[in-house]
C-alpha cells in the first residue's frame, strides 16, 4: 500500500534544517520595539524576509530598523509579526 510522501526537502549531510517562521500579516497596532518581518518584493527595497525592529509608527507606514539593511519606511501590508508557538 502506498503512503503519502512528505513534500519536505530530502535531508543532506552538512545542510542545516530549514527554519520555518509562522507569521501573521499586520494591519495596524504595532508598537515601537516590536520585531517584524518584511514580506514585500520591491526592486531596490529591503530583502524579502528581512527582520527588524519598529522604530516609529506613522499613518499608513512604519519606520523599521533592519540592522545592516538600513532604516526603511514600510507600509503595514508588507509587514508580518511572528506568532509564538503555543507548544
PDB file of C-alpha atoms in Angstrom:
ATOM      1  CA  UNK A   1       0.000   0.000   0.000  1.00  0.00           C
ATOM      2  CA  UNK A   2       1.415   3.392  -0.967  1.00  0.00           C
ATOM      3  CA  UNK A   3       1.883   6.043   1.675  1.00  0.00           C
ATOM      4  CA  UNK A   4       1.771   9.770   1.147  1.00  0.00           C
ATOM      5  CA  UNK A   5       5.271  11.230   0.895  1.00  0.00           C
ATOM      6  CA  UNK A   6       6.299  14.262   2.919  1.00  0.00           C
ATOM      7  CA  UNK A   7       6.971  17.131   0.464  1.00  0.00           C
ATOM      8  CA  UNK A   8       9.950  18.346   2.516  1.00  0.00           C
ATOM      9  CA  UNK A   9      13.478  18.524   1.127  1.00  0.00           C
ATOM     10  CA  UNK A  10      15.490  15.313   1.385  1.00  0.00           C
ATOM     11  CA  UNK A  11      17.991  15.510   4.240  1.00  0.00           C
ATOM     12  CA  UNK A  12      21.544  16.167   3.050  1.00  0.00           C
ATOM     13  CA  UNK A  13      24.684  15.695   5.101  1.00  0.00           C
ATOM     14  CA  UNK A  14      26.028  19.048   6.337  1.00  0.00           C
ATOM     15  CA  UNK A  15      22.885  21.034   5.414  1.00  0.00           C
ATOM     16  CA  UNK A  16      21.032  22.712   8.302  1.00  0.00           C
ATOM     17  CA  UNK A  17      17.327  22.073   8.791  1.00  0.00           C
ATOM     18  CA  UNK A  18      15.167  24.768   7.176  1.00  0.00           C
ATOM     19  CA  UNK A  19      13.735  27.391   9.501  1.00  0.00           C
ATOM     20  CA  UNK A  20      10.008  27.877   9.083  1.00  0.00           C
ATOM     21  CA  UNK A  21       8.558  31.021  10.597  1.00  0.00           C
ATOM     22  CA  UNK A  22       4.900  31.273  11.461  1.00  0.00           C
ATOM     23  CA  UNK A  23       3.752  34.824  10.847  1.00  0.00           C
ATOM     24  CA  UNK A  24       0.557  36.793  10.595  1.00  0.00           C
ATOM     25  CA  UNK A  25       0.055  39.907   8.475  1.00  0.00           C
ATOM     26  CA  UNK A  26      -0.027  43.271  10.205  1.00  0.00           C
ATOM     27  CA  UNK A  27      -2.955  45.618   9.770  1.00  0.00           C
ATOM     28  CA  UNK A  28      -2.287  48.211  12.466  1.00  0.00           C
ATOM     29  CA  UNK A  29      -1.334  48.349  16.121  1.00  0.00           C
ATOM     30  CA  UNK A  30       2.436  47.911  16.014  1.00  0.00           C
ATOM     31  CA  UNK A  31       4.421  49.340  18.898  1.00  0.00           C
ATOM     32  CA  UNK A  32       7.987  50.720  18.866  1.00  0.00           C
ATOM     33  CA  UNK A  33      10.427  47.969  19.799  1.00  0.00           C
ATOM     34  CA  UNK A  34       8.308  45.183  18.285  1.00  0.00           C
ATOM     35  CA  UNK A  35      10.027  42.749  15.897  1.00  0.00           C
ATOM     36  CA  UNK A  36       8.591  42.489  12.368  1.00  0.00           C
ATOM     37  CA  UNK A  37       9.357  40.571   9.180  1.00  0.00           C
ATOM     38  CA  UNK A  38       9.365  42.248   5.750  1.00  0.00           C
ATOM     39  CA  UNK A  39       7.308  40.300   3.189  1.00  0.00           C
ATOM     40  CA  UNK A  40       7.473  42.691   0.242  1.00  0.00           C
ATOM     41  CA  UNK A  41       9.208  42.108  -3.061  1.00  0.00           C
ATOM     42  CA  UNK A  42      10.065  45.564  -4.364  1.00  0.00           C
ATOM     43  CA  UNK A  43      13.034  46.277  -6.638  1.00  0.00           C
ATOM     44  CA  UNK A  44      15.567  48.350  -4.719  1.00  0.00           C
ATOM     45  CA  UNK A  45      13.806  47.648  -1.418  1.00  0.00           C
ATOM     46  CA  UNK A  46      14.755  45.514   1.556  1.00  0.00           C
ATOM     47  CA  UNK A  47      15.420  41.804   1.108  1.00  0.00           C
ATOM     48  CA  UNK A  48      12.349  39.538   1.377  1.00  0.00           C
ATOM     49  CA  UNK A  49      12.182  38.003   4.848  1.00  0.00           C
ATOM     50  CA  UNK A  50      14.366  40.683   6.451  1.00  0.00           C
ATOM     51  CA  UNK A  51      13.636  41.077  10.148  1.00  0.00           C
ATOM     52  CA  UNK A  52      13.808  44.336  12.020  1.00  0.00           C
ATOM     53  CA  UNK A  53      12.586  46.427  14.928  1.00  0.00           C
ATOM     54  CA  UNK A  54       9.824  49.039  14.739  1.00  0.00           C
ATOM     55  CA  UNK A  55      11.279  52.491  15.468  1.00  0.00           C
ATOM     56  CA  UNK A  56       8.204  54.656  14.858  1.00  0.00           C
ATOM     57  CA  UNK A  57       4.640  54.237  13.607  1.00  0.00           C
ATOM     58  CA  UNK A  58       3.053  56.707  11.210  1.00  0.00           C
ATOM     59  CA  UNK A  59      -0.302  56.901   9.391  1.00  0.00           C
ATOM     60  CA  UNK A  60      -0.044  54.032   6.929  1.00  0.00           C
ATOM     61  CA  UNK A  61       3.665  53.325   7.275  1.00  0.00           C
ATOM     62  CA  UNK A  62       6.096  52.137   9.899  1.00  0.00           C
ATOM     63  CA  UNK A  63       9.731  53.147  10.313  1.00  0.00           C
ATOM     64  CA  UNK A  64      11.671  49.892  10.692  1.00  0.00           C
ATOM     65  CA  UNK A  65      15.346  49.426  11.542  1.00  0.00           C
ATOM     66  CA  UNK A  66      16.516  46.398   9.561  1.00  0.00           C
ATOM     67  CA  UNK A  67      20.006  46.481  11.059  1.00  0.00           C
ATOM     68  CA  UNK A  68      22.565  46.165   8.278  1.00  0.00           C
ATOM     69  CA  UNK A  69      19.700  46.551   5.767  1.00  0.00           C
ATOM     70  CA  UNK A  70      19.143  50.130   6.885  1.00  0.00           C
ATOM     71  CA  UNK A  71      16.169  52.096   8.162  1.00  0.00           C
ATOM     72  CA  UNK A  72      13.075  51.970   5.954  1.00  0.00           C
ATOM     73  CA  UNK A  73       9.586  53.497   5.834  1.00  0.00           C
ATOM     74  CA  UNK A  74       7.456  50.425   5.074  1.00  0.00           C
ATOM     75  CA  UNK A  75       3.670  50.195   4.533  1.00  0.00           C
ATOM     76  CA  UNK A  76       1.851  47.944   7.011  1.00  0.00           C
ATOM     77  CA  UNK A  77       0.759  45.494   4.287  1.00  0.00           C
ATOM     78  CA  UNK A  78       4.393  44.494   3.637  1.00  0.00           C
ATOM     79  CA  UNK A  79       4.968  43.502   7.281  1.00  0.00           C
ATOM     80  CA  UNK A  80       4.190  40.477   9.418  1.00  0.00           C
ATOM     81  CA  UNK A  81       4.803  39.626  13.075  1.00  0.00           C
ATOM     82  CA  UNK A  82       5.934  36.273  14.429  1.00  0.00           C
ATOM     83  CA  UNK A  83       3.344  34.027  16.015  1.00  0.00           C
ATOM     84  CA  UNK A  84       4.522  32.486  19.268  1.00  0.00           C
ATOM     85  CA  UNK A  85       4.249  28.712  19.252  1.00  0.00           C
ATOM     86  CA  UNK A  86       1.900  27.550  21.998  1.00  0.00           C
ATOM     87  CA  UNK A  87       3.537  24.109  22.155  1.00  0.00           C
TER      88      UNK A  87
END
